[in-house]
């Protein structure tokens, strides 16, 4: 199957660069190998940087918005894709840090809405100088990276600090987070499976023999005695 492309403008399809197209072919081969050996479906994302690729892989899952198993984004659309991601799905913002930022943004929007409803223009405690955020009050889980960036660098720095604001702005511009670094050979090889729900010792022994055979096969394929 062909990869599903995320486009910032679907009516203006953008071709992938040759190296990204080649990466899509490799990803398809990997998915086919996983399916053949483990009988498990898998998803993959292809992009210029690791964060976009990781988020694309999640979006390509059956329950994701893109589905299809394999998703790719052209370089020109990478920034738009990253800005469309919910804050709480971005690695590093999935726990307390991301929730605190999302809650601060929601508070900012509520304050701006209340100020507008009252006809006020002043920036009281916790107020926003220079206008309202580019989004309305909503559930913190639905706020995106683009929503966070819409408040401007100064306000973002006030909320999370200058260093983190700069990092979020860099991500929103599609900034590369470094290439993939090869880690070298795996220190260990394993095989695992959930035991069937039974107390039958013979079935447990059969499962263990199957695991041992799988482990030996993987060791041989890796060139280990």
Short mmCIF file of C-alpha atoms in Angstrom, two decimals:
data_model
loop_
_atom_site.label_atom_id
_atom_site.label_comp_id
_atom_site.label_asym_id
_atom_site.label_seq_id
_atom_site.Cartn_x
_atom_site.Cartn_y
_atom_site.Cartn_z
CA UNK A 1 0.00 0.00 0.00
CA UNK A 2 1.06 3.58 -0.65
CA UNK A 3 1.86 5.79 2.34
CA UNK A 4 -0.70 8.33 3.47
CA UNK A 5 0.73 11.82 3.16
CA UNK A 6 -0.10 14.56 5.59
CA UNK A 7 -0.37 17.81 3.66
CA UNK A 8 -0.85 21.33 4.95
CA UNK A 9 -2.80 21.99 1.73
CA UNK A 10 -4.38 18.74 0.46
CA UNK A 11 -5.42 20.39 -2.82
CA UNK A 12 -1.76 21.12 -3.51
CA UNK A 13 -0.01 17.75 -3.12
CA UNK A 14 3.71 17.94 -2.41
CA UNK A 15 6.09 15.27 -3.55
CA UNK A 16 8.46 13.72 -1.07
CA UNK A 17 12.18 14.26 -1.46
CA UNK A 18 13.97 11.21 -2.93
CA UNK A 19 15.52 10.21 0.41
CA UNK A 20 12.14 10.33 2.15
CA UNK A 21 10.58 8.27 -0.64
CA UNK A 22 13.35 5.70 -0.17
CA UNK A 23 12.68 5.72 3.58
CA UNK A 24 9.01 4.93 2.88
CA UNK A 25 10.09 1.83 0.95
CA UNK A 26 12.29 0.71 3.85
CA UNK A 27 9.45 1.30 6.30
CA UNK A 28 7.08 -0.79 4.19
CA UNK A 29 9.61 -3.63 4.14
CA UNK A 30 9.97 -3.44 7.91
CA UNK A 31 6.20 -3.53 8.43
CA UNK A 32 5.93 -6.52 6.09
CA UNK A 33 8.69 -8.34 8.02
CA UNK A 34 6.98 -7.71 11.37
CA UNK A 35 3.70 -8.99 9.99
CA UNK A 36 5.33 -12.09 8.49
CA UNK A 37 7.30 -13.08 11.61
CA UNK A 38 5.02 -11.94 14.42
CA UNK A 39 1.64 -11.76 12.69
CA UNK A 40 1.23 -8.28 14.16
CA UNK A 41 0.30 -5.07 12.35
CA UNK A 42 2.58 -2.08 12.83
CA UNK A 43 2.75 1.56 11.85
CA UNK A 44 5.56 3.84 10.72
CA UNK A 45 6.11 7.53 10.12
CA UNK A 46 8.57 9.12 7.70
CA UNK A 47 9.73 12.73 8.04
CA UNK A 48 12.88 14.84 8.10
CA UNK A 49 13.13 14.78 11.88
CA UNK A 50 12.49 12.15 14.51
CA UNK A 51 9.71 13.95 16.35
CA UNK A 52 7.56 14.38 13.24
CA UNK A 53 8.20 10.76 12.24
CA UNK A 54 7.22 9.53 15.70
CA UNK A 55 3.99 11.54 15.70
CA UNK A 56 3.18 10.43 12.15
CA UNK A 57 3.59 6.80 13.19
CA UNK A 58 1.00 7.31 15.95
CA UNK A 59 -1.35 9.02 13.48
CA UNK A 60 -0.96 6.10 11.05
CA UNK A 61 -2.26 3.53 13.56
CA UNK A 62 -5.75 2.09 12.93
CA UNK A 63 -7.21 4.41 15.59
CA UNK A 64 -5.19 7.41 14.37
CA UNK A 65 -6.49 10.22 12.19
CA UNK A 66 -4.48 9.21 9.10
CA UNK A 67 -4.66 5.41 9.48
CA UNK A 68 -3.11 3.44 6.61
CA UNK A 69 -0.14 2.03 8.58
CA UNK A 70 2.43 4.33 7.00
CA UNK A 71 2.34 8.13 6.97
CA UNK A 72 4.85 10.58 5.55
CA UNK A 73 5.13 14.34 5.40
CA UNK A 74 6.92 16.47 2.82
CA UNK A 75 9.49 18.93 4.13
CA UNK A 76 7.28 21.91 3.21
CA UNK A 77 4.40 20.51 5.32
CA UNK A 78 6.39 19.38 8.36
CA UNK A 79 5.94 22.60 10.35
CA UNK A 80 2.17 22.65 9.73
CA UNK A 81 1.93 19.01 10.81
CA UNK A 82 3.83 19.64 14.05
CA UNK A 83 1.74 22.71 14.86
CA UNK A 84 -1.43 20.62 14.45
CA UNK A 85 -0.37 18.11 17.13
CA UNK A 86 -2.04 18.20 20.52
CA UNK A 87 0.38 19.35 23.22
CA UNK A 88 -0.24 16.28 25.38
CA UNK A 89 0.83 13.94 22.55
CA UNK A 90 4.26 15.55 22.08
CA UNK A 91 7.09 13.65 23.80
CA UNK A 92 8.28 15.67 26.78
CA UNK A 93 4.87 17.31 27.18
CA UNK A 94 2.79 14.21 27.88
CA UNK A 95 2.90 14.43 31.66
CA UNK A 96 2.98 17.19 34.28
CA UNK A 97 4.96 19.62 32.13
CA UNK A 98 2.52 19.53 29.23
CA UNK A 99 -0.56 19.62 31.45
CA UNK A 100 0.78 22.70 33.26
CA UNK A 101 1.32 24.50 29.95
CA UNK A 102 -2.12 23.49 28.63
CA UNK A 103 -3.80 24.65 31.83
CA UNK A 104 -1.94 27.97 31.70
CA UNK A 105 -3.05 28.48 28.09
CA UNK A 106 -6.67 27.67 28.98
CA UNK A 107 -6.52 30.17 31.84
CA UNK A 108 -5.10 32.75 29.46
CA UNK A 109 -7.97 32.24 27.02
CA UNK A 110 -10.62 32.38 29.77
CA UNK A 111 -9.13 35.59 31.12
CA UNK A 112 -9.09 37.18 27.65
CA UNK A 113 -12.69 36.13 27.02
CA UNK A 114 -13.85 37.56 30.34
CA UNK A 115 -12.00 40.80 29.67
CA UNK A 116 -13.62 41.14 26.26
CA UNK A 117 -17.07 40.34 27.64
CA UNK A 118 -16.61 43.06 30.26
CA UNK A 119 -15.34 45.53 27.70
CA UNK A 120 -12.08 45.96 29.59
CA UNK A 121 -8.72 46.58 27.99
CA UNK A 122 -6.40 46.45 30.93
CA UNK A 123 -4.03 43.61 31.64
CA UNK A 124 -4.71 42.68 35.24
CA UNK A 125 -2.91 40.03 37.18
CA UNK A 126 -2.24 37.15 34.86
CA UNK A 127 -3.58 39.19 31.94
CA UNK A 128 -2.29 39.27 28.39
CA UNK A 129 -0.69 42.42 27.05
CA UNK A 130 -1.32 43.15 23.42
CA UNK A 131 -4.44 41.12 22.63
CA UNK A 132 -6.04 37.73 22.99
CA UNK A 133 -4.66 34.27 22.20
CA UNK A 134 -5.60 32.77 18.86
CA UNK A 135 -7.91 30.18 20.43
CA UNK A 136 -10.85 30.10 22.80
CA UNK A 137 -11.28 28.37 26.17
CA UNK A 138 -11.31 24.62 25.63
CA UNK A 139 -10.36 21.35 27.25
CA UNK A 140 -6.64 21.27 27.95
CA UNK A 141 -6.36 17.96 26.11
CA UNK A 142 -7.37 19.55 22.81
CA UNK A 143 -4.85 22.40 22.76
CA UNK A 144 -2.20 22.11 20.06
CA UNK A 145 1.37 23.23 19.63
CA UNK A 146 0.02 25.85 17.24
CA UNK A 147 -2.29 27.15 19.99
CA UNK A 148 0.68 27.52 22.33
CA UNK A 149 2.71 29.39 19.72
CA UNK A 150 -0.19 31.72 18.89
CA UNK A 151 0.26 33.62 22.17
CA UNK A 152 3.63 34.94 20.98
CA UNK A 153 7.15 34.35 22.19
CA UNK A 154 7.08 36.86 25.07
CA UNK A 155 3.92 35.39 26.63
CA UNK A 156 5.11 31.83 26.04
CA UNK A 157 8.42 32.64 27.74
CA UNK A 158 6.49 34.08 30.70
CA UNK A 159 4.55 30.83 31.01
CA UNK A 160 7.32 28.27 30.55
CA UNK A 161 10.64 30.11 30.58
CA UNK A 162 12.82 31.42 27.77
CA UNK A 163 14.63 28.15 27.01
CA UNK A 164 11.49 26.05 26.73
CA UNK A 165 9.71 28.75 24.72
CA UNK A 166 12.60 28.77 22.26
CA UNK A 167 12.41 24.97 21.99
CA UNK A 168 8.66 25.03 21.30
CA UNK A 169 9.12 27.72 18.65
CA UNK A 170 11.85 25.67 17.01
CA UNK A 171 9.58 22.61 16.91
CA UNK A 172 6.75 24.69 15.48
CA UNK A 173 9.02 25.76 12.64
CA UNK A 174 9.80 22.14 11.81
CA UNK A 175 13.27 22.38 13.29
CA UNK A 176 15.33 19.22 13.06
CA UNK A 177 15.97 17.46 16.36
CA UNK A 178 19.01 15.58 15.11
CA UNK A 179 19.49 12.49 13.04
CA UNK A 180 19.15 8.90 14.07
CA UNK A 181 22.31 7.66 15.78
CA UNK A 182 23.12 3.98 15.44
CA UNK A 183 23.50 2.39 18.84
CA UNK A 184 25.54 -0.60 17.74
CA UNK A 185 24.68 -4.26 18.30
CA UNK A 186 22.03 -5.11 20.86
CA UNK A 187 23.44 -6.21 24.19
CA UNK A 188 20.83 -8.90 24.51
CA UNK A 189 18.28 -10.76 22.41
CA UNK A 190 14.98 -11.91 23.83
CA UNK A 191 11.72 -13.60 22.94
CA UNK A 192 8.54 -13.14 24.90
CA UNK A 193 4.86 -13.94 24.72
CA UNK A 194 1.92 -13.88 27.11
CA UNK A 195 1.19 -17.28 28.60
CA UNK A 196 -2.22 -18.68 27.71
CA UNK A 197 -4.77 -18.46 30.55
CA UNK A 198 -4.40 -22.01 31.77
CA UNK A 199 -2.86 -23.92 34.66
CA UNK A 200 -1.96 -26.82 32.34
CA UNK A 201 1.78 -27.42 32.85
CA UNK A 202 2.06 -29.17 29.48
CA UNK A 203 0.78 -26.08 27.65
CA UNK A 204 3.20 -23.89 29.57
CA UNK A 205 6.05 -26.19 28.57
CA UNK A 206 4.95 -26.02 24.93
CA UNK A 207 4.94 -22.21 25.10
CA UNK A 208 8.45 -22.20 26.57
CA UNK A 209 9.74 -24.53 23.85
CA UNK A 210 8.31 -22.19 21.24
CA UNK A 211 10.02 -19.21 22.88
CA UNK A 212 13.31 -21.07 23.02
CA UNK A 213 13.10 -21.90 19.31
CA UNK A 214 12.33 -18.29 18.46
CA UNK A 215 15.25 -17.08 20.58
CA UNK A 216 17.67 -19.53 18.94
CA UNK A 217 16.51 -18.41 15.50
CA UNK A 218 17.06 -14.77 16.37
CA UNK A 219 20.51 -15.48 17.82
CA UNK A 220 21.52 -17.34 14.67
CA UNK A 221 20.24 -14.52 12.45
CA UNK A 222 22.31 -12.06 14.51
CA UNK A 223 25.43 -14.19 14.14
CA UNK A 224 25.59 -15.22 17.75
CA UNK A 225 26.48 -18.77 18.82
#
